Amino acid sequence: MAYYRITGGKPLHGTISVSGAKNAALPIICATVLTGEKCRIENLPDIEDVHSILMILEDLGATVERPSTDVAIIDPTTINKLRVSMAMASKLRASYYMLGALLGRYGYAHIALPGGCPIGERPINFHINGMRLLGADVRDVDSESTPQQVQYALELLEPGSEVSSEEQRSGFVIASGKELHGGEIFLDMPSVGATINIMFAAVRAEGRTIINNAAREPHVVDVANFLSACGATIRGAGTDVIRITGTKKLHGCTYAIIPDQIETGTYMIAAAATKGDVIIKNVIPAHLEAISAKLMECGVEVTEGDTGREFFLRVRAKERPRACNIRTLPYPGFATDLQQPMTALLSVAIGSSVIVENLFENRFMHTRQLNRMGANIRLDGRMAIVSGVEKLYGTEIEATDLRAGAAMIVAALMADGTSIIRSIIHIDRGYEKLDEKLRALGADIERVEE
Ligand code: UD1
């Protein structure tokens, strides 16, 4: 078990570069299955979730080469299994992307229900309904299914295949459909996962699919760009209506992942929190407008620059931030993934802030940890009322999930004294070389392996 020891109060100064986007890399790795040819994926972040998803591909029989930590060459032609086991699926949320990818390519997929951060109920009903509309027979089981429902789902199992009683209890999905066809889908919410998973099934289906109320996140566009580079016909990614014309064959390609907007936002907040002056390279400023606007509202200076070769952002703060209100929304609204680190910053703001979490009902676990450091945060359902305090004090805290971990890092960097952050396995899932990058900016952070 590793933990971080951080002594706060040191302003961050200097330049860092962000890694490739986790939430683009994970579905793009899964999408290589759809191509049936070798693909070279570049600018991959070196994080646990990427290691896990590549392990899932290898478990299915794909061949993965890693010429360097930011590149994977994936050959899906050796896939000989269409099932993601419970042990594999529980490693990360994005394992659900294998449902659309395997169904689209092979007409069959059997996936144990995915793991991921415990930030709410996180159903996958939109994914399943979408695939049914494309003609797939999809049968799902969860912890509340009756024995009859379990039996009905098991009838779709491939001959010779079995489902352990543990997996039956925790849940699984089997999808079958050799002849998928296009269809028109309306998502009740612009779900990132459902938009991408339906896109996966649709690129190999016969005819045209329209996804209405689609998610508009930059990583949805990146996945669509990858699939287009492999020969798919996708129009409208980045808007709320995506049109896909299915094709019988996709080919391999070389593709570089976009920079991580959440990692960038986290370093922007950390720079502001420590009253620092940081230049963040390898960013796409347009993806960061919501966080930039909120930081500026708090009195932080955010400027964009262009070296001619790449864009960068400079974040400078001299004083305690002013309070501001936040409502998380699907892109281009304020990202739910940045709500947690932003709460840490606002805990020391001048005045009171109201934070409303609209996407995930249980994404406030970090507030308890912040209160242990001296913050004054009161919860009321999906709302957090943050009364700014002058300072936080270092203590032993826990990263209860990935972005709660980012919030703990921000809090510890600005706190008086030393903090110990435990359960950093969650942070490892999404942040590449976090301690090295922060040390390069002057932070007093040490990773201790127990
Ligand atoms: C993805 C990201 C996660 C990010 C989130 C929102 C990955 C692996 N994870 O999660 O980091 O915080 O987007 O940007 O990329 N919903 C349903 N039914 C469904 C699907 C979603 O009700 O079938 C609801 C969810 O409960 C949530 C909302 O829709 O309230 C948005 O969820 P979604 O965008 O799908 O998030 P995830 O794919 O779980």
Short mmCIF file of C-alpha atoms and ligand atoms in Angstrom, two decimals:
data_model
loop_
_atom_site.label_atom_id
_atom_site.label_comp_id
_atom_site.label_asym_id
_atom_site.label_seq_id
_atom_site.Cartn_x
_atom_site.Cartn_y
_atom_site.Cartn_z
CA MET A 1 0.00 0.00 0.00
CA ALA A 2 1.41 3.38 -0.95
CA TYR A 3 0.53 6.80 0.41
CA TYR A 4 1.45 10.42 -0.27
CA ARG A 5 3.06 12.63 2.33
CA ILE A 6 2.56 16.30 1.46
CA THR A 7 3.74 19.33 3.40
CA GLY A 8 1.58 22.21 2.25
CA GLY A 9 2.04 25.93 1.84
CA LYS A 10 4.53 25.93 -1.05
CA PRO A 11 3.36 27.98 -4.05
CA LEU A 12 3.63 25.94 -7.27
CA HIS A 13 5.90 27.54 -9.86
CA GLY A 14 7.10 26.37 -13.26
CA THR A 15 5.95 24.49 -16.33
CA ILE A 16 4.34 21.08 -16.72
CA SER A 17 2.92 19.07 -19.56
CA VAL A 18 -0.34 17.13 -19.33
CA SER A 19 -0.72 13.55 -20.50
CA GLY A 20 -3.22 12.01 -22.91
CA ALA A 21 -6.87 11.96 -21.85
CA LYS A 22 -7.89 8.93 -19.78
CA ASN A 23 -11.52 9.06 -20.86
CA ALA A 24 -10.53 9.14 -24.55
CA ALA A 25 -7.76 6.56 -24.28
CA LEU A 26 -9.94 3.89 -22.63
CA PRO A 27 -12.72 3.76 -25.27
CA ILE A 28 -10.23 4.16 -28.15
CA ILE A 29 -8.27 1.14 -26.91
CA CYS A 30 -11.57 -0.82 -26.87
CA ALA A 31 -12.48 0.52 -30.32
CA THR A 32 -9.42 -1.14 -31.85
CA VAL A 33 -11.42 -4.38 -31.55
CA LEU A 34 -13.89 -2.99 -34.12
CA THR A 35 -11.19 -2.54 -36.75
CA GLY A 36 -9.97 -6.11 -37.01
CA GLU A 37 -6.51 -4.75 -37.88
CA LYS A 38 -3.39 -3.58 -36.05
CA CYS A 39 -3.68 -0.06 -34.57
CA ARG A 40 -0.99 2.14 -33.06
CA ILE A 41 -2.27 4.42 -30.28
CA GLU A 42 -0.01 7.27 -29.19
CA ASN A 43 -0.01 9.85 -26.38
CA LEU A 44 -1.49 7.27 -23.98
CA PRO A 45 -1.36 8.26 -20.32
CA ASP A 46 0.73 5.88 -18.20
CA ILE A 47 -1.99 5.21 -15.61
CA GLU A 48 -3.54 2.18 -13.94
CA ASP A 49 -6.83 2.37 -15.90
CA VAL A 50 -4.92 2.14 -19.19
CA HIS A 51 -2.93 -0.84 -17.88
CA SER A 52 -6.21 -2.51 -16.82
CA ILE A 53 -8.02 -2.00 -20.12
CA LEU A 54 -5.01 -3.33 -22.05
CA MET A 55 -5.00 -6.32 -19.72
CA ILE A 56 -8.67 -6.92 -20.60
CA LEU A 57 -7.79 -6.88 -24.30
CA GLU A 58 -4.96 -9.34 -23.74
CA ASP A 59 -7.30 -11.54 -21.72
CA LEU A 60 -9.60 -11.66 -24.77
CA GLY A 61 -6.63 -12.84 -26.84
CA ALA A 62 -5.51 -9.56 -28.48
CA THR A 63 -1.79 -8.95 -28.83
CA VAL A 64 -0.46 -5.77 -27.22
CA GLU A 65 3.04 -4.34 -27.72
CA ARG A 66 4.32 -1.37 -25.70
CA PRO A 67 7.31 0.17 -27.51
CA SER A 68 7.16 3.01 -24.94
CA THR A 69 4.94 3.96 -22.01
CA ASP A 70 2.83 6.33 -24.13
CA VAL A 71 2.33 3.98 -27.09
CA ALA A 72 0.41 0.73 -27.53
CA ILE A 73 0.28 -1.32 -30.72
CA ILE A 74 -2.83 -3.47 -30.53
CA ASP A 75 -3.50 -6.41 -32.80
CA PRO A 76 -7.11 -7.56 -32.30
CA THR A 77 -6.95 -10.29 -34.96
CA THR A 78 -5.93 -12.85 -32.33
CA ILE A 79 -9.05 -12.32 -30.17
CA ASN A 80 -10.53 -15.71 -29.28
CA LYS A 81 -12.85 -14.90 -26.38
CA LEU A 82 -15.91 -12.63 -26.26
CA ARG A 83 -16.29 -12.47 -22.53
CA VAL A 84 -15.03 -9.95 -19.95
CA SER A 85 -14.92 -11.77 -16.62
CA MET A 86 -15.89 -10.30 -13.29
CA ALA A 87 -12.25 -10.12 -12.18
CA MET A 88 -11.44 -8.02 -15.24
CA ALA A 89 -14.62 -5.90 -15.46
CA SER A 90 -14.47 -4.91 -11.79
CA LYS A 91 -11.12 -3.18 -12.33
CA LEU A 92 -12.65 -0.16 -14.04
CA ARG A 93 -15.81 1.46 -15.29
CA ALA A 94 -14.66 1.64 -18.90
CA SER A 95 -14.78 -2.17 -19.20
CA TYR A 96 -18.41 -1.56 -20.32
CA TYR A 97 -17.03 -0.31 -23.66
CA MET A 98 -16.23 -3.91 -24.56
CA LEU A 99 -19.99 -4.51 -24.82
CA GLY A 100 -20.43 -2.26 -27.88
CA ALA A 101 -17.01 -3.11 -29.29
CA LEU A 102 -17.40 -6.91 -29.18
CA LEU A 103 -21.06 -6.80 -30.22
CA GLY A 104 -20.25 -4.52 -33.17
CA ARG A 105 -17.36 -6.68 -34.36
CA TYR A 106 -18.42 -10.24 -33.49
CA GLY A 107 -22.19 -10.03 -32.90
CA TYR A 108 -21.81 -11.29 -29.33
CA ALA A 109 -20.54 -9.98 -25.99
CA HIS A 110 -20.72 -11.19 -22.41
CA ILE A 111 -19.61 -8.60 -19.84
CA ALA A 112 -19.70 -8.68 -16.06
CA LEU A 113 -21.06 -5.40 -14.67
CA PRO A 114 -18.30 -2.79 -14.49
CA GLY A 115 -16.41 -1.45 -11.48
CA GLY A 116 -15.23 2.16 -11.14
CA CYS A 117 -15.61 4.96 -8.62
CA PRO A 118 -18.43 4.54 -6.07
CA ILE A 119 -19.95 7.96 -6.83
CA GLY A 120 -23.54 6.90 -7.39
CA GLU A 121 -25.73 4.17 -8.81
CA ARG A 122 -24.35 4.52 -12.38
CA PRO A 123 -26.81 2.35 -14.35
CA ILE A 124 -26.09 1.30 -17.96
CA ASN A 125 -29.71 1.14 -19.13
CA PHE A 126 -29.13 3.71 -21.92
CA HIS A 127 -26.32 1.56 -23.35
CA ILE A 128 -28.54 -1.53 -23.29
CA ASN A 129 -31.65 0.19 -24.71
CA GLY A 130 -29.56 1.68 -27.51
CA MET A 131 -28.17 -1.69 -28.53
CA ARG A 132 -31.65 -3.21 -28.45
CA LEU A 133 -32.82 -0.48 -30.82
CA LEU A 134 -30.05 -1.56 -33.19
CA GLY A 135 -31.51 -5.06 -33.21
CA ALA A 136 -29.43 -6.81 -30.53
CA ASP A 137 -30.96 -9.23 -28.03
CA VAL A 138 -29.56 -7.88 -24.76
CA ARG A 139 -30.23 -9.61 -21.44
CA ASP A 140 -28.96 -8.15 -18.20
CA VAL A 141 -28.85 -9.33 -14.63
CA ASP A 142 -28.17 -7.28 -11.52
CA SER A 143 -28.23 -7.93 -7.79
CA GLU A 144 -32.02 -7.47 -7.76
CA SER A 145 -32.88 -9.86 -10.60
CA THR A 146 -35.23 -12.78 -9.91
CA PRO A 147 -34.07 -16.40 -10.54
CA GLN A 148 -36.33 -16.41 -13.63
CA GLN A 149 -34.59 -13.31 -15.01
CA VAL A 150 -31.19 -14.91 -14.37
CA GLN A 151 -32.32 -18.08 -16.16
CA TYR A 152 -33.62 -16.05 -19.14
CA ALA A 153 -30.28 -14.25 -19.47
CA LEU A 154 -28.27 -17.48 -19.18
CA GLU A 155 -30.17 -18.92 -22.17
CA LEU A 156 -28.17 -16.50 -24.33
CA LEU A 157 -24.80 -17.90 -23.17
CA GLU A 158 -22.46 -19.33 -25.76
CA PRO A 159 -22.39 -23.16 -25.66
CA GLY A 160 -19.84 -24.43 -23.14
CA SER A 161 -19.79 -21.12 -21.26
CA GLU A 162 -20.78 -20.70 -17.60
CA VAL A 163 -21.44 -17.86 -15.16
CA SER A 164 -20.23 -18.26 -11.60
CA SER A 165 -22.78 -17.80 -8.80
CA GLU A 166 -20.78 -14.77 -7.65
CA GLU A 167 -21.11 -13.13 -11.08
CA GLN A 168 -24.82 -14.03 -11.15
CA ARG A 169 -25.23 -12.17 -7.87
CA SER A 170 -23.23 -9.10 -8.83
CA GLY A 171 -24.56 -8.85 -12.37
CA PHE A 172 -23.69 -9.27 -16.03
CA VAL A 173 -24.92 -8.42 -19.54
CA ILE A 174 -25.07 -10.68 -22.57
CA ALA A 175 -25.70 -9.13 -25.97
CA SER A 176 -26.24 -11.04 -29.16
CA GLY A 177 -26.96 -9.76 -32.66
CA LYS A 178 -25.18 -10.88 -35.81
CA GLU A 179 -27.19 -8.55 -38.06
CA LEU A 180 -27.39 -5.17 -36.39
CA HIS A 181 -29.24 -2.42 -38.22
CA GLY A 182 -29.32 1.36 -37.86
CA GLY A 183 -31.90 3.09 -35.70
CA GLU A 184 -32.87 6.38 -34.12
CA ILE A 185 -32.01 6.72 -30.42
CA PHE A 186 -32.93 9.41 -27.89
CA LEU A 187 -30.82 9.43 -24.75
CA ASP A 188 -32.66 10.61 -21.62
CA MET A 189 -29.37 12.19 -20.49
CA PRO A 190 -26.32 13.02 -22.62
CA SER A 191 -24.38 10.05 -21.25
CA VAL A 192 -20.73 9.81 -22.33
CA GLY A 193 -20.58 6.04 -21.90
CA ALA A 194 -23.87 5.35 -23.71
CA THR A 195 -23.05 7.70 -26.62
CA ILE A 196 -19.70 5.97 -27.22
CA ASN A 197 -20.96 2.41 -26.68
CA ILE A 198 -23.88 2.92 -29.08
CA MET A 199 -21.48 4.50 -31.59
CA PHE A 200 -19.38 1.29 -31.38
CA ALA A 201 -22.30 -0.99 -32.21
CA ALA A 202 -23.56 1.42 -34.91
CA VAL A 203 -20.33 1.74 -36.95
CA ARG A 204 -20.58 -1.92 -37.96
CA ALA A 205 -24.41 -2.03 -38.27
CA GLU A 206 -26.30 -1.99 -41.58
CA GLY A 207 -27.61 1.49 -42.41
CA ARG A 208 -27.84 4.78 -40.54
CA THR A 209 -28.03 5.41 -36.80
CA ILE A 210 -28.93 8.75 -35.23
CA ILE A 211 -28.07 9.40 -31.57
CA ASN A 212 -30.11 12.34 -30.25
CA ASN A 213 -29.17 14.17 -27.05
CA ALA A 214 -25.68 12.72 -27.46
CA ALA A 215 -22.83 13.66 -25.07
CA ARG A 216 -20.62 16.44 -26.51
CA GLU A 217 -17.47 15.87 -24.42
CA PRO A 218 -14.09 16.27 -26.19
CA HIS A 219 -13.40 12.57 -25.61
CA VAL A 220 -16.58 11.64 -27.54
CA VAL A 221 -15.20 13.67 -30.47
CA ASP A 222 -11.79 11.99 -30.08
CA VAL A 223 -13.36 8.53 -30.26
CA ALA A 224 -15.35 9.55 -33.35
CA ASN A 225 -12.16 10.93 -34.94
CA PHE A 226 -10.36 7.64 -34.24
CA LEU A 227 -13.18 5.61 -35.79
CA SER A 228 -13.28 7.97 -38.79
CA ALA A 229 -9.52 7.50 -39.22
CA CYS A 230 -10.31 3.75 -39.42
CA GLY A 231 -12.85 4.32 -42.19
CA ALA A 232 -16.11 4.88 -40.26
CA THR A 233 -18.66 7.50 -41.37
CA ILE A 234 -19.63 9.61 -38.36
CA ARG A 235 -21.07 13.14 -38.56
CA GLY A 236 -21.94 15.55 -35.78
CA ALA A 237 -19.66 14.35 -32.96
CA GLY A 238 -19.32 17.32 -30.61
CA THR A 239 -22.97 18.32 -31.19
CA ASP A 240 -26.02 16.71 -29.61
CA VAL A 241 -26.98 14.78 -32.75
CA ILE A 242 -24.54 12.19 -34.05
CA ARG A 243 -25.22 10.40 -37.34
CA ILE A 244 -23.41 7.17 -38.13
CA THR A 245 -23.54 5.20 -41.34
CA GLY A 246 -22.49 1.63 -40.71
CA THR A 247 -19.78 -0.07 -42.72
CA LYS A 248 -18.82 -3.70 -43.18
CA LYS A 249 -15.10 -3.13 -42.71
CA LEU A 250 -12.85 -0.80 -40.74
CA HIS A 251 -9.07 -0.69 -41.08
CA GLY A 252 -6.25 -0.06 -38.63
CA CYS A 253 -4.58 3.33 -38.16
CA THR A 254 -2.10 5.36 -36.11
CA TYR A 255 -3.80 7.79 -33.76
CA ALA A 256 -2.70 10.20 -31.01
CA ILE A 257 -5.02 10.80 -28.04
CA ILE A 258 -6.05 14.38 -27.10
CA PRO A 259 -4.66 15.96 -23.90
CA ASP A 260 -6.49 15.28 -20.64
CA GLN A 261 -8.85 18.13 -19.80
CA ILE A 262 -9.43 16.88 -16.23
CA GLU A 263 -5.73 16.52 -15.46
CA THR A 264 -5.23 20.05 -16.83
CA GLY A 265 -8.10 21.39 -14.72
CA THR A 266 -6.69 19.70 -11.62
CA TYR A 267 -3.28 21.40 -12.08
CA MET A 268 -5.02 24.73 -12.77
CA ILE A 269 -6.87 24.41 -9.46
CA ALA A 270 -3.69 23.34 -7.63
CA ALA A 271 -1.82 26.38 -9.02
CA ALA A 272 -4.62 28.67 -7.81
CA ALA A 273 -4.85 26.93 -4.43
CA THR A 274 -1.15 27.39 -3.65
CA LYS A 275 -1.11 31.02 -4.92
CA GLY A 276 1.33 29.89 -7.55
CA ASP A 277 2.24 30.68 -11.14
CA VAL A 278 2.14 27.67 -13.44
CA ILE A 279 2.33 27.18 -17.20
CA ILE A 280 0.51 24.06 -18.37
CA LYS A 281 1.58 22.76 -21.78
CA ASN A 282 -0.03 20.35 -24.23
CA VAL A 283 -3.57 21.60 -23.61
CA ILE A 284 -6.59 22.50 -25.73
CA PRO A 285 -7.81 25.73 -24.06
CA ALA A 286 -11.27 25.46 -25.68
CA HIS A 287 -11.88 22.29 -23.62
CA LEU A 288 -11.22 24.22 -20.42
CA GLU A 289 -13.51 27.20 -20.77
CA ALA A 290 -15.85 26.29 -17.91
CA ILE A 291 -13.05 25.83 -15.35
CA SER A 292 -11.12 28.87 -16.64
CA ALA A 293 -14.26 31.04 -16.29
CA LYS A 294 -14.91 29.84 -12.73
CA LEU A 295 -11.30 30.36 -11.65
CA MET A 296 -11.37 33.88 -13.07
CA GLU A 297 -14.63 34.50 -11.18
CA CYS A 298 -12.68 33.55 -8.03
CA GLY A 299 -10.03 36.17 -8.85
CA VAL A 300 -7.46 33.82 -10.39
CA GLU A 301 -5.60 35.00 -13.49
CA VAL A 302 -5.90 32.55 -16.40
CA THR A 303 -4.29 33.37 -19.74
CA GLU A 304 -3.95 31.36 -22.95
CA GLY A 305 -0.85 31.23 -25.08
CA ASP A 306 0.44 29.61 -28.24
CA THR A 307 4.10 28.80 -28.81
CA GLY A 308 3.44 28.18 -32.50
CA ARG A 309 3.87 24.46 -31.86
CA GLU A 310 1.40 24.02 -29.00
CA PHE A 311 -1.10 25.83 -26.80
CA PHE A 312 -0.53 26.49 -23.12
CA LEU A 313 -2.39 27.98 -20.19
CA ARG A 314 -0.85 30.16 -17.49
CA VAL A 315 -2.56 30.21 -14.10
CA ARG A 316 -1.55 32.80 -11.50
CA ALA A 317 -3.01 33.65 -8.09
CA LYS A 318 -1.79 35.98 -5.38
CA GLU A 319 -4.60 35.93 -2.86
CA ARG A 320 -7.25 33.75 -1.31
CA PRO A 321 -9.93 32.98 -3.91
CA ARG A 322 -13.35 34.62 -3.80
CA ALA A 323 -16.32 32.29 -3.32
CA CYS A 324 -18.36 31.23 -6.35
CA ASN A 325 -21.24 28.89 -7.11
CA ILE A 326 -20.88 25.76 -9.21
CA ARG A 327 -23.41 23.50 -10.95
CA THR A 328 -22.00 20.41 -12.60
CA LEU A 329 -23.42 19.71 -16.05
CA PRO A 330 -22.57 17.65 -19.12
CA TYR A 331 -20.02 19.33 -21.42
CA PRO A 332 -19.69 22.24 -22.15
CA GLY A 333 -20.94 22.82 -18.59
CA PHE A 334 -18.73 22.53 -15.51
CA ALA A 335 -17.30 18.97 -15.44
CA THR A 336 -18.41 16.79 -12.54
CA ASP A 337 -14.85 15.38 -12.45
CA LEU A 338 -13.53 18.83 -11.48
CA GLN A 339 -16.21 19.48 -8.87
CA GLN A 340 -14.21 17.68 -6.19
CA PRO A 341 -10.83 19.47 -6.57
CA MET A 342 -12.75 22.76 -6.99
CA THR A 343 -14.54 22.14 -3.67
CA ALA A 344 -11.13 21.89 -2.00
CA LEU A 345 -10.15 25.29 -3.43
CA LEU A 346 -13.46 26.89 -2.43
CA SER A 347 -13.12 25.59 1.13
CA VAL A 348 -10.60 28.42 1.72
CA ALA A 349 -12.46 31.08 -0.30
CA ILE A 350 -13.57 34.43 1.04
CA GLY A 351 -17.33 33.96 1.46
CA SER A 352 -19.71 31.04 0.94
CA SER A 353 -20.08 28.93 -2.19
CA VAL A 354 -22.94 26.65 -3.19
CA ILE A 355 -22.01 23.57 -5.21
CA VAL A 356 -24.73 21.52 -6.92
CA GLU A 357 -23.77 18.06 -8.22
CA ASN A 358 -26.25 17.17 -10.97
CA LEU A 359 -24.64 14.04 -12.40
CA PHE A 360 -23.73 11.65 -9.61
CA GLU A 361 -25.72 11.45 -6.37
CA ASN A 362 -22.83 10.29 -4.20
CA ARG A 363 -20.01 12.55 -5.34
CA PHE A 364 -19.48 14.43 -2.07
CA MET A 365 -17.44 11.92 -0.09
CA HIS A 366 -14.44 14.25 -0.22
CA THR A 367 -16.28 16.89 1.83
CA ARG A 368 -16.01 14.80 4.98
CA GLN A 369 -12.26 14.53 4.52
CA LEU A 370 -11.98 18.28 3.87
CA ASN A 371 -13.94 18.99 7.06
CA ARG A 372 -11.39 16.87 8.95
CA MET A 373 -8.78 19.34 7.70
CA GLY A 374 -10.73 22.29 9.09
CA ALA A 375 -13.11 23.09 6.20
CA ASN A 376 -16.69 24.07 6.90
CA ILE A 377 -18.86 22.22 4.37
CA ARG A 378 -22.48 21.25 4.96
CA LEU A 379 -24.32 18.81 2.70
CA ASP A 380 -27.97 19.04 1.74
CA GLY A 381 -28.84 16.30 -0.78
CA ARG A 382 -27.07 17.10 -4.04
CA MET A 383 -25.89 20.46 -2.70
CA ALA A 384 -22.79 21.39 -0.70
CA ILE A 385 -22.68 24.70 1.11
CA VAL A 386 -19.05 25.67 1.54
CA SER A 387 -18.35 28.43 4.08
CA GLY A 388 -14.80 29.51 3.34
CA VAL A 389 -12.25 29.22 6.16
CA GLU A 390 -8.90 30.99 6.32
CA LYS A 391 -6.83 27.84 6.09
CA LEU A 392 -6.84 24.04 6.19
CA TYR A 393 -4.59 21.97 8.46
CA GLY A 394 -2.65 18.89 7.42
CA THR A 395 -3.87 15.56 8.80
CA GLU A 396 -4.38 11.95 7.71
CA ILE A 397 -6.98 11.81 4.94
CA GLU A 398 -8.28 9.33 2.42
CA ALA A 399 -8.78 9.34 -1.34
CA THR A 400 -12.22 7.71 -1.40
CA ASP A 401 -12.37 7.75 -5.22
CA LEU A 402 -10.28 9.08 -8.12
CA ARG A 403 -11.34 12.73 -8.19
CA ALA A 404 -11.83 12.84 -4.43
CA GLY A 405 -8.14 11.93 -4.44
CA ALA A 406 -7.44 14.98 -6.62
CA ALA A 407 -9.34 17.08 -4.07
CA MET A 408 -7.17 15.67 -1.26
CA ILE A 409 -4.02 16.55 -3.20
CA VAL A 410 -5.19 20.16 -3.71
CA ALA A 411 -6.20 20.44 -0.05
CA ALA A 412 -2.89 19.02 1.22
CA LEU A 413 -0.84 21.30 -1.08
CA MET A 414 -2.37 24.41 0.49
CA ALA A 415 -2.78 23.17 4.07
CA ASP A 416 -0.69 24.22 7.03
CA GLY A 417 1.52 21.30 8.03
CA THR A 418 1.85 17.75 6.75
CA SER A 419 -0.90 15.52 5.36
CA ILE A 420 -0.86 11.80 4.74
CA ILE A 421 -3.13 10.75 1.87
CA ARG A 422 -4.14 7.09 1.94
CA SER A 423 -5.84 4.84 -0.67
CA ILE A 424 -3.88 6.53 -3.46
CA ILE A 425 -4.53 3.51 -5.62
CA HIS A 426 -7.57 5.54 -6.78
CA ILE A 427 -5.32 8.45 -7.80
CA ASP A 428 -2.99 6.08 -9.69
CA ARG A 429 -5.97 5.10 -11.87
CA GLY A 430 -6.14 8.52 -13.48
CA TYR A 431 -3.06 10.71 -12.90
CA GLU A 432 0.28 9.96 -14.53
CA LYS A 433 3.37 10.56 -12.36
CA LEU A 434 1.44 12.97 -10.15
CA ASP A 435 4.15 13.24 -7.50
CA GLU A 436 6.93 13.79 -10.07
CA LYS A 437 4.96 16.50 -11.87
CA LEU A 438 4.10 18.32 -8.62
CA ARG A 439 7.67 18.04 -7.31
CA ALA A 440 8.90 19.65 -10.53
CA LEU A 441 6.66 22.61 -9.63
CA GLY A 442 8.19 22.87 -6.17
CA ALA A 443 5.67 20.89 -4.12
CA ASP A 444 6.85 18.99 -1.06
CA ILE A 445 5.33 15.63 -1.93
CA GLU A 446 6.69 12.17 -1.35
CA ARG A 447 5.25 8.82 -2.38
CA VAL A 448 5.84 6.27 0.35
CA GLU A 449 5.53 2.56 -0.45
CA GLU A 450 4.56 0.60 2.66
C1 UD1 B 1 -18.03 8.98 -17.66
C2 UD1 B 1 -16.59 9.06 -17.18
C3 UD1 B 1 -16.51 9.72 -15.81
C4 UD1 B 1 -17.20 11.07 -15.82
C5 UD1 B 1 -18.61 10.96 -16.43
C6 UD1 B 1 -19.27 12.32 -16.64
C7 UD1 B 1 -15.45 7.21 -18.22
C8 UD1 B 1 -14.88 5.86 -18.08
N1 UD1 B 1 -16.04 7.72 -17.15
O1 UD1 B 1 -18.74 8.16 -16.73
O2 UD1 B 1 -15.15 9.89 -15.48
O3 UD1 B 1 -17.34 11.52 -14.49
O4 UD1 B 1 -18.55 10.31 -17.70
O5 UD1 B 1 -18.46 13.12 -17.45
O6 UD1 B 1 -15.34 7.84 -19.26
N2 UD1 B 1 -26.82 7.41 -16.84
C9 UD1 B 1 -27.97 6.64 -16.74
N3 UD1 B 1 -28.03 5.50 -17.52
C10 UD1 B 1 -27.03 5.12 -18.35
C11 UD1 B 1 -25.85 5.92 -18.43
C12 UD1 B 1 -25.78 7.06 -17.66
O7 UD1 B 1 -28.89 6.95 -16.00
O8 UD1 B 1 -27.16 4.09 -19.03
C13 UD1 B 1 -26.71 8.65 -16.04
C14 UD1 B 1 -25.62 8.54 -14.97
O9 UD1 B 1 -26.09 7.95 -13.79
C15 UD1 B 1 -25.22 9.99 -14.80
C16 UD1 B 1 -25.39 10.56 -16.21
O10 UD1 B 1 -26.27 9.69 -16.89
O11 UD1 B 1 -26.12 10.65 -13.93
C17 UD1 B 1 -24.10 10.73 -16.99
O12 UD1 B 1 -23.37 9.53 -16.94
P1 UD1 B 1 -22.27 9.14 -18.03
O13 UD1 B 1 -21.93 10.34 -18.82
O14 UD1 B 1 -22.74 7.93 -18.73
O15 UD1 B 1 -21.04 8.79 -17.10
P2 UD1 B 1 -20.13 7.52 -17.10
O16 UD1 B 1 -20.02 6.94 -18.48
O17 UD1 B 1 -20.53 6.62 -15.98
#
